[in-house]
Amino acid sequence: MLSRLPARSLLLGGTGSLGALAAYRYRSLAQREGQLPTAQLDPFGKLLAEKNTTKKQLFQDGPPTQRVIIIGGGVVGVTTAYKLALKGHSVSLLEPRSEPGEECSRCAAGGMQKSNPVVDKDTWIAVLKCIAPRATRIIFGGEEEPFKFFHISWLSSLSDPFFLRWALTFTKTSLFPDENQDKKQLEMLKFTKYAVDDMIDMMENRKDNMKHESGYNSRGSVSLSYDPIEKTADPSGTDANVNNPKNDAESHASTKMSYEPHHKLVGEQVFAKEPSLKWFSQKPTSAKFEPQSNSANSELFTKELARRCATDPNLNVTFEYGTTVEAITVKEPDSAGGKPRISEIRTNRGVIPVAEGIKVVVAAGAWTSHIMALMDL
């Protein structure tokens, strides 16, 4: 529910007009929650009908299986559904749009690198510079960020309880990390490596056409930098500090943890590797080349995987399109030592009861923090 949002939102929004607007928007959200449809939905019942099978066949034959509800039909949600279904589990996927993969991110150009962003003070400052370049340039100095990765509507964003909650969490995690943050980021990096390796195995399987369906490219990647660099005199005509970790860290902000081998390109080396960059109005000063990284079109990959889930009679997956999660009810434990659990998911189409034993996976991409806030997480 929304019980913990007001205090956190108003803490950032202040007590003036902005705080009042945030409080008003919170009340509107709470009222909307009370007006949601109350008709019960049974996605697993729909699964029985679509797969033309019986409940006994679906849930009792063979090894023990789970029923899983996945929130989000992007690349992570659909891949999770596919993998669970391969193991015999029954999955219902909730997606607000009419097709899967409609909001797959293209900001990484489909990159499948075995690397993760690092959440730290430098990342926090970099995000601020993108959101408010003029103000942060005065505070922190340095050059203005040449690319505007964020386009923000200030009034609606700063009065949005969910955005304010995210901003507070991001700031706290970046500037005041807990003692386990490095361990958490390393665990996430290991998981990313596992996931990318698994996708590459699928792409390079000659019996599988996913490589062609998703535009798989295994020729490496180039990450551009526009930061000024100190040129070194080297008779070979190349950068004397190529493959020097210290120099690389100075020329590229350390924003990632990575398993990808890489080396640095400077000046003409960048254009030799990617000639089209010569035509850019603002030319990069250096680049990081990862020769072993891969890429694919995440939207095409997601749609193909969803098609397989829907058409393969051996995969128990159903897609609930046009279904937006608006509220989540969390039931407190009945006894000491127990854990709270989700008891129902309220959507724009009705209420999905979540019986004990049904698992819920949140894979909503940029909306994940919003969904988690509905559970006070």
Tab-separated table of C-alpha atoms in Angstrom:
chain	number	residue	atom	x	y	z
A	1	MET	CA	0.000	0.000	0.000
A	2	LEU	CA	0.966	3.652	0.210
A	3	SER	CA	1.174	4.006	3.995
A	4	ARG	CA	4.831	4.995	4.254
A	5	LEU	CA	5.052	7.293	1.267
A	6	PRO	CA	3.760	10.611	2.693
A	7	ALA	CA	6.400	11.160	5.356
A	8	ARG	CA	9.269	10.328	3.035
A	9	SER	CA	7.813	12.385	0.209
A	10	LEU	CA	7.116	15.434	2.332
A	11	LEU	CA	10.594	15.163	3.838
A	12	LEU	CA	11.966	15.970	0.386
A	13	GLY	CA	9.075	18.099	-0.775
A	14	GLY	CA	9.274	20.469	2.154
A	15	THR	CA	6.430	22.109	4.000
A	16	GLY	CA	5.731	24.856	1.490
A	17	SER	CA	3.702	24.779	-1.715
A	18	LEU	CA	5.736	21.899	-3.160
A	19	GLY	CA	5.129	19.805	-0.038
A	20	ALA	CA	1.425	20.611	-0.188
A	21	LEU	CA	1.300	19.554	-3.830
A	22	ALA	CA	3.094	16.281	-2.996
A	23	ALA	CA	0.579	15.640	-0.191
A	24	TYR	CA	-2.302	16.369	-2.582
A	25	ARG	CA	-0.942	13.953	-5.161
A	26	TYR	CA	-0.504	11.311	-2.469
A	27	ARG	CA	-4.133	11.702	-1.395
A	28	SER	CA	-5.187	11.387	-5.030
A	29	LEU	CA	-3.256	8.126	-5.303
A	30	ALA	CA	-4.872	6.824	-2.126
A	31	GLN	CA	-8.353	7.750	-3.406
A	32	ARG	CA	-7.644	6.088	-6.739
A	33	GLU	CA	-6.636	2.933	-4.888
A	34	GLY	CA	-10.061	2.863	-3.237
A	35	GLN	CA	-11.803	3.128	-6.624
A	36	LEU	CA	-10.108	0.171	-8.294
A	37	PRO	CA	-12.250	-2.674	-9.708
A	38	THR	CA	-12.985	-5.414	-7.178
A	39	ALA	CA	-13.808	-8.252	-9.585
A	40	GLN	CA	-11.529	-11.233	-8.989
A	41	LEU	CA	-9.152	-12.359	-11.725
A	42	ASP	CA	-7.811	-15.908	-11.986
A	43	PRO	CA	-4.795	-15.904	-14.325
A	44	PHE	CA	-3.980	-19.535	-13.564
A	45	GLY	CA	-7.524	-20.548	-14.436
A	46	LYS	CA	-7.017	-18.848	-17.782
A	47	LEU	CA	-3.789	-20.814	-18.165
A	48	LEU	CA	-5.705	-24.092	-17.785
A	49	ALA	CA	-8.091	-23.085	-20.558
A	50	GLU	CA	-5.387	-21.798	-22.924
A	51	LYS	CA	-3.189	-24.886	-22.544
A	52	ASN	CA	-6.202	-27.233	-22.809
A	53	THR	CA	-5.150	-29.237	-19.787
A	54	THR	CA	-6.411	-30.111	-16.330
A	55	LYS	CA	-5.402	-28.766	-12.945
A	56	LYS	CA	-4.052	-32.184	-12.014
A	57	GLN	CA	-1.898	-32.313	-15.159
A	58	LEU	CA	-0.706	-28.746	-14.638
A	59	PHE	CA	0.134	-28.845	-10.940
A	60	GLN	CA	0.480	-32.491	-9.866
A	61	ASP	CA	2.068	-34.561	-12.628
A	62	GLY	CA	5.853	-34.860	-12.579
A	63	PRO	CA	8.159	-33.111	-10.097
A	64	PRO	CA	6.752	-30.475	-7.693
A	65	THR	CA	6.050	-27.185	-9.453
A	66	GLN	CA	5.419	-23.615	-8.387
A	67	ARG	CA	2.864	-21.061	-9.481
A	68	VAL	CA	4.539	-17.723	-10.141
A	69	ILE	CA	3.170	-14.256	-10.950
A	70	ILE	CA	5.618	-11.981	-12.750
A	71	ILE	CA	5.027	-8.226	-12.838
A	72	GLY	CA	6.574	-6.784	-16.001
A	73	GLY	CA	6.791	-8.018	-19.584
A	74	GLY	CA	10.194	-6.676	-20.573
A	75	VAL	CA	13.322	-8.654	-21.305
A	76	VAL	CA	13.840	-9.675	-17.654
A	77	GLY	CA	10.199	-10.574	-17.010
A	78	VAL	CA	9.744	-12.629	-20.170
A	79	THR	CA	13.117	-14.358	-19.802
A	80	THR	CA	12.249	-15.243	-16.200
A	81	ALA	CA	8.891	-16.659	-17.325
A	82	TYR	CA	10.576	-18.705	-20.051
A	83	LYS	CA	13.228	-20.149	-17.717
A	84	LEU	CA	10.679	-21.017	-15.025
A	85	ALA	CA	8.402	-22.656	-17.577
A	86	LEU	CA	11.282	-24.781	-18.902
A	87	LYS	CA	11.574	-26.180	-15.356
A	88	GLY	CA	7.893	-27.065	-15.338
A	89	HIS	CA	6.563	-24.145	-13.293
A	90	SER	CA	3.331	-22.330	-14.173
A	91	VAL	CA	3.653	-18.614	-14.795
A	92	SER	CA	1.248	-15.711	-15.196
A	93	LEU	CA	2.867	-12.516	-16.468
A	94	LEU	CA	1.218	-9.106	-15.934
A	95	GLU	CA	2.041	-6.419	-18.495
A	96	PRO	CA	0.302	-3.021	-18.801
A	97	ARG	CA	0.871	-2.715	-22.542
A	98	SER	CA	-0.596	-4.701	-25.415
A	99	GLU	CA	2.662	-6.475	-26.289
A	100	PRO	CA	5.799	-7.633	-24.510
A	101	GLY	CA	9.032	-5.681	-24.736
A	102	GLU	CA	7.413	-2.349	-25.595
A	103	GLU	CA	9.605	-0.441	-23.126
A	104	CYS	CA	12.839	-2.406	-23.434
A	105	SER	CA	15.675	0.024	-22.810
A	106	ARG	CA	17.819	1.058	-25.749
A	107	CYS	CA	20.114	3.275	-23.707
A	108	ALA	CA	22.821	0.566	-23.699
A	109	ALA	CA	22.400	-0.108	-27.438
A	110	GLY	CA	21.437	-3.711	-26.706
A	111	GLY	CA	24.750	-4.318	-24.975
A	112	MET	CA	25.214	-7.696	-23.312
A	113	GLN	CA	28.322	-6.767	-21.344
A	114	LYS	CA	29.229	-8.640	-18.183
A	115	SER	CA	29.292	-5.426	-16.191
A	116	ASN	CA	27.119	-3.424	-13.819
A	117	PRO	CA	26.887	0.260	-12.940
A	118	VAL	CA	28.365	1.241	-9.602
A	119	VAL	CA	26.189	3.252	-7.235
A	120	ASP	CA	28.482	5.711	-5.467
A	121	LYS	CA	29.141	9.422	-5.009
A	122	ASP	CA	30.546	9.852	-8.545
A	123	THR	CA	27.443	8.228	-10.059
A	124	TRP	CA	25.202	10.454	-7.934
A	125	ILE	CA	27.005	13.599	-9.142
A	126	ALA	CA	26.905	12.392	-12.780
A	127	VAL	CA	23.125	11.886	-12.581
A	128	LEU	CA	22.660	15.335	-11.036
A	129	LYS	CA	24.740	16.883	-13.812
A	130	CYS	CA	22.433	15.320	-16.385
A	131	ILE	CA	19.245	16.360	-14.593
A	132	ALA	CA	20.298	19.911	-13.664
A	133	PRO	CA	23.442	20.755	-15.664
A	134	ARG	CA	23.623	24.489	-14.963
A	135	ALA	CA	23.063	24.315	-11.214
A	136	THR	CA	25.434	21.395	-10.646
A	137	ARG	CA	28.135	22.955	-12.788
A	138	ILE	CA	28.141	25.905	-10.392
A	139	ILE	CA	28.244	23.627	-7.339
A	140	PHE	CA	30.648	20.916	-8.502
A	141	GLY	CA	32.512	22.689	-11.313
A	142	GLY	CA	33.767	20.943	-14.447
A	143	GLU	CA	32.321	20.873	-17.940
A	144	GLU	CA	28.620	20.690	-18.666
A	145	GLU	CA	27.393	17.207	-19.615
A	146	PRO	CA	27.171	17.277	-23.459
A	147	PHE	CA	24.402	14.676	-23.653
A	148	LYS	CA	21.053	15.126	-21.925
A	149	PHE	CA	20.186	11.620	-20.781
A	150	PHE	CA	17.346	12.864	-18.551
A	151	HIS	CA	14.432	15.051	-19.600
A	152	ILE	CA	12.560	15.976	-16.459
A	153	SER	CA	9.316	17.816	-15.820
A	154	TRP	CA	10.246	19.542	-12.584
A	155	LEU	CA	6.807	20.339	-11.156
A	156	SER	CA	5.253	16.928	-11.750
A	157	SER	CA	8.411	15.055	-10.712
A	158	LEU	CA	9.130	16.956	-7.498
A	159	SER	CA	5.514	16.564	-6.396
A	160	ASP	CA	5.405	12.845	-7.226
A	161	PRO	CA	5.698	10.761	-4.022
A	162	PHE	CA	7.218	7.847	-5.914
A	163	PHE	CA	9.893	9.975	-7.586
A	164	LEU	CA	10.765	11.649	-4.292
A	165	ARG	CA	11.026	8.262	-2.595
A	166	TRP	CA	13.365	7.043	-5.358
A	167	ALA	CA	15.470	10.216	-5.117
A	168	LEU	CA	15.852	9.793	-1.371
A	169	THR	CA	16.805	6.106	-1.701
A	170	PHE	CA	19.269	6.811	-4.525
A	171	THR	CA	20.900	9.628	-2.562
A	172	LYS	CA	21.154	7.578	0.627
A	173	THR	CA	22.582	4.538	-1.200
A	174	SER	CA	25.100	6.661	-3.135
A	175	LEU	CA	26.345	8.907	-0.356
A	176	PHE	CA	25.795	6.756	2.734
A	177	PRO	CA	26.230	3.126	1.608
A	178	ASP	CA	25.671	0.380	4.144
A	179	GLU	CA	28.472	-1.999	5.075
A	180	ASN	CA	27.187	-4.696	2.715
A	181	GLN	CA	26.891	-2.552	-0.409
A	182	ASP	CA	30.135	-3.739	-2.031
A	183	LYS	CA	29.110	-7.341	-1.405
A	184	LYS	CA	25.657	-6.724	-2.914
A	185	GLN	CA	27.148	-5.122	-6.029
A	186	LEU	CA	29.571	-8.000	-6.471
A	187	GLU	CA	26.740	-10.528	-6.154
A	188	MET	CA	24.776	-8.596	-8.762
A	189	LEU	CA	27.800	-8.603	-11.060
A	190	LYS	CA	28.113	-12.388	-10.720
A	191	PHE	CA	24.439	-12.758	-11.562
A	192	THR	CA	24.853	-10.481	-14.601
A	193	LYS	CA	27.711	-12.679	-15.831
A	194	TYR	CA	25.580	-15.792	-15.382
A	195	ALA	CA	22.641	-14.216	-17.261
A	196	VAL	CA	24.779	-12.914	-20.149
A	197	ASP	CA	26.595	-16.254	-20.517
A	198	ASP	CA	23.232	-18.014	-20.650
A	199	MET	CA	21.940	-15.647	-23.359
A	200	ILE	CA	25.115	-16.063	-25.393
A	201	ASP	CA	24.732	-19.849	-25.237
A	202	MET	CA	21.256	-19.468	-26.721
A	203	MET	CA	22.463	-17.058	-29.419
A	204	GLU	CA	25.340	-19.283	-30.487
A	205	ASN	CA	23.327	-22.508	-30.512
A	206	ARG	CA	23.151	-23.504	-34.174
A	207	LYS	CA	19.868	-25.326	-33.593
A	208	ASP	CA	18.260	-22.125	-32.299
A	209	ASN	CA	17.314	-19.216	-34.578
A	210	MET	CA	17.389	-16.613	-31.773
A	211	LYS	CA	20.650	-15.219	-33.135
A	212	HIS	CA	18.891	-14.134	-36.320
A	213	GLU	CA	15.619	-13.143	-34.656
A	214	SER	CA	17.309	-10.691	-32.297
A	215	GLY	CA	20.125	-9.267	-34.458
A	216	TYR	CA	22.944	-10.773	-32.420
A	217	ASN	CA	26.342	-9.076	-32.823
A	218	SER	CA	29.524	-10.504	-31.301
A	219	ARG	CA	32.057	-7.987	-32.624
A	220	GLY	CA	32.654	-6.120	-29.380
A	221	SER	CA	31.650	-2.656	-28.215
A	222	VAL	CA	33.080	0.846	-27.990
A	223	SER	CA	32.238	3.212	-25.108
A	224	LEU	CA	33.008	6.802	-26.015
A	225	SER	CA	34.501	9.477	-23.772
A	226	TYR	CA	34.532	13.227	-24.386
A	227	ASP	CA	36.685	14.112	-21.394
A	228	PRO	CA	39.919	16.003	-22.069
A	229	ILE	CA	42.949	13.726	-21.884
A	230	GLU	CA	46.622	14.439	-21.462
A	231	LYS	CA	48.428	13.414	-24.616
A	232	THR	CA	51.666	11.478	-24.267
A	233	ALA	CA	54.615	11.496	-26.604
A	234	ASP	CA	55.009	8.011	-28.032
A	235	PRO	CA	57.100	7.323	-31.150
A	236	SER	CA	54.794	4.468	-32.167
A	237	GLY	CA	51.931	6.925	-32.623
A	238	THR	CA	49.760	5.153	-30.061
A	239	ASP	CA	48.893	6.048	-26.519
A	240	ALA	CA	51.741	5.019	-24.253
A	241	ASN	CA	49.237	4.299	-21.506
A	242	VAL	CA	46.983	1.865	-23.405
A	243	ASN	CA	46.017	-1.011	-21.091
A	244	ASN	CA	47.311	0.947	-18.126
A	245	PRO	CA	44.563	0.551	-15.483
A	246	LYS	CA	45.500	3.787	-13.730
A	247	ASN	CA	45.267	5.834	-16.918
A	248	ASP	CA	42.056	4.105	-17.892
A	249	ALA	CA	40.490	4.966	-14.553
A	250	GLU	CA	41.502	8.607	-15.006
A	251	SER	CA	40.115	8.921	-18.542
A	252	HIS	CA	36.903	6.962	-17.915
A	253	ALA	CA	34.915	7.558	-14.762
A	254	SER	CA	34.828	4.344	-12.746
A	255	THR	CA	31.105	3.804	-13.084
A	256	LYS	CA	31.146	0.051	-13.647
A	257	MET	CA	32.198	-3.241	-12.177
A	258	SER	CA	33.102	-5.473	-15.084
A	259	TYR	CA	34.360	-8.862	-16.166
A	260	GLU	CA	34.894	-7.581	-19.714
A	261	PRO	CA	38.514	-7.346	-20.899
A	262	HIS	CA	39.099	-3.971	-22.494
A	263	HIS	CA	41.705	-1.568	-23.720
A	264	LYS	CA	41.745	2.130	-24.356
A	265	LEU	CA	41.721	3.900	-27.709
A	266	VAL	CA	42.776	7.527	-28.136
A	267	GLY	CA	42.671	10.010	-31.000
A	268	GLU	CA	42.838	8.394	-34.436
A	269	GLN	CA	42.631	4.916	-32.915
A	270	VAL	CA	38.981	5.609	-32.110
A	271	PHE	CA	38.149	6.545	-35.718
A	272	ALA	CA	40.106	3.611	-37.100
A	273	LYS	CA	37.986	1.271	-35.007
A	274	GLU	CA	34.693	3.006	-35.865
A	275	PRO	CA	35.063	5.250	-38.976
A	276	SER	CA	31.504	6.625	-38.739
A	277	LEU	CA	32.531	8.623	-35.661
A	278	LYS	CA	34.426	11.014	-37.932
A	279	TRP	CA	31.073	12.448	-38.974
A	280	PHE	CA	29.914	13.219	-35.441
A	281	SER	CA	29.519	16.948	-34.764
A	282	GLN	CA	31.216	16.445	-31.394
A	283	LYS	CA	34.060	13.976	-31.734
A	284	PRO	CA	35.127	11.703	-28.873
A	285	THR	CA	38.575	12.133	-27.365
A	286	SER	CA	38.996	8.510	-26.339
A	287	ALA	CA	37.108	5.255	-26.086
A	288	LYS	CA	37.077	1.983	-24.220
A	289	PHE	CA	36.986	-1.020	-26.556
A	290	GLU	CA	35.632	-4.311	-25.210
A	291	PRO	CA	36.521	-6.917	-27.865
A	292	GLN	CA	34.600	-9.796	-26.291
A	293	SER	CA	31.307	-8.044	-25.524
A	294	ASN	CA	28.123	-8.766	-27.460
A	295	SER	CA	24.884	-7.047	-28.319
A	296	ALA	CA	21.380	-7.818	-29.570
A	297	ASN	CA	18.059	-6.028	-29.980
A	298	SER	CA	16.391	-6.467	-26.588
A	299	GLU	CA	12.894	-5.782	-27.939
A	300	LEU	CA	13.168	-8.385	-30.705
A	301	PHE	CA	14.678	-10.881	-28.271
A	302	THR	CA	11.810	-10.334	-25.813
A	303	LYS	CA	9.082	-10.651	-28.436
A	304	GLU	CA	10.555	-13.885	-29.821
A	305	LEU	CA	10.874	-15.406	-26.359
A	306	ALA	CA	7.273	-14.387	-25.536
A	307	ARG	CA	6.099	-15.998	-28.774
A	308	ARG	CA	7.753	-19.253	-27.743
A	309	CYS	CA	6.141	-19.086	-24.298
A	310	ALA	CA	2.698	-18.545	-25.813
A	311	THR	CA	2.882	-21.156	-28.584
A	312	ASP	CA	4.821	-24.024	-27.027
A	313	PRO	CA	2.259	-26.412	-25.465
A	314	ASN	CA	4.904	-27.624	-23.016
A	315	LEU	CA	5.425	-24.177	-21.493
A	316	ASN	CA	2.770	-23.147	-18.977
A	317	VAL	CA	2.878	-19.369	-19.422
A	318	THR	CA	-0.020	-16.981	-19.830
A	319	PHE	CA	0.244	-13.250	-20.599
A	320	GLU	CA	-2.174	-10.779	-19.033
A	321	TYR	CA	-1.761	-7.749	-21.289
A	322	GLY	CA	-3.389	-4.419	-20.494
A	323	THR	CA	-2.973	-5.181	-16.792
A	324	THR	CA	-1.467	-2.417	-14.657
A	325	VAL	CA	-0.584	-3.109	-11.027
A	326	GLU	CA	-2.115	-0.275	-8.997
A	327	ALA	CA	-1.877	-1.568	-5.417
A	328	ILE	CA	-0.523	-4.550	-3.495
A	329	THR	CA	-1.868	-5.879	-0.209
A	330	VAL	CA	0.714	-7.332	2.167
A	331	LYS	CA	-0.499	-9.661	4.905
A	332	GLU	CA	1.374	-9.563	8.176
A	333	PRO	CA	2.639	-12.894	9.580
A	334	ASP	CA	0.247	-14.884	11.742
A	335	SER	CA	2.905	-15.870	14.258
A	336	ALA	CA	6.180	-14.619	15.687
A	337	GLY	CA	9.078	-15.360	13.396
A	338	GLY	CA	6.839	-15.534	10.341
A	339	LYS	CA	7.273	-13.385	7.255
A	340	PRO	CA	4.806	-11.003	5.658
A	341	ARG	CA	3.516	-12.098	2.271
A	342	ILE	CA	1.556	-10.655	-0.628
A	343	SER	CA	-2.099	-11.618	-0.324
A	344	GLU	CA	-3.550	-9.804	-3.332
A	345	ILE	CA	-2.534	-7.735	-6.320
A	346	ARG	CA	-4.957	-5.000	-7.332
A	347	THR	CA	-4.969	-4.006	-10.984
A	348	ASN	CA	-6.931	-1.801	-13.358
A	349	ARG	CA	-8.873	-4.943	-14.375
A	350	GLY	CA	-9.600	-6.384	-10.949
A	351	VAL	CA	-8.099	-8.173	-7.968
A	352	ILE	CA	-5.724	-11.133	-8.261
A	353	PRO	CA	-5.806	-13.191	-5.037
A	354	VAL	CA	-2.350	-14.516	-4.166
A	355	ALA	CA	-2.769	-17.784	-2.300
A	356	GLU	CA	-0.095	-18.963	0.078
A	357	GLY	CA	2.666	-20.662	-1.884
A	358	ILE	CA	2.292	-18.536	-5.008
A	359	LYS	CA	5.478	-16.598	-5.683
A	360	VAL	CA	5.570	-13.020	-6.978
A	361	VAL	CA	8.494	-11.718	-9.036
A	362	VAL	CA	8.858	-7.987	-9.748
A	363	ALA	CA	10.639	-7.412	-13.076
A	364	ALA	CA	9.245	-4.009	-13.975
A	365	GLY	CA	12.422	-2.266	-15.119
A	366	ALA	CA	12.316	1.448	-14.356
A	367	TRP	CA	8.935	0.907	-12.656
A	368	THR	CA	10.364	-1.555	-10.131
A	369	SER	CA	10.908	1.104	-7.443
A	370	HIS	CA	7.269	2.176	-7.936
A	371	ILE	CA	6.000	-1.390	-7.509
A	372	MET	CA	8.222	-1.975	-4.480
A	373	ALA	CA	6.907	1.200	-2.878
A	374	LEU	CA	3.411	-0.285	-3.044
A	375	MET	CA	4.723	-2.967	-0.683
A	376	ASP	CA	6.511	-0.465	1.594
A	377	LEU	CA	9.873	-1.766	0.333
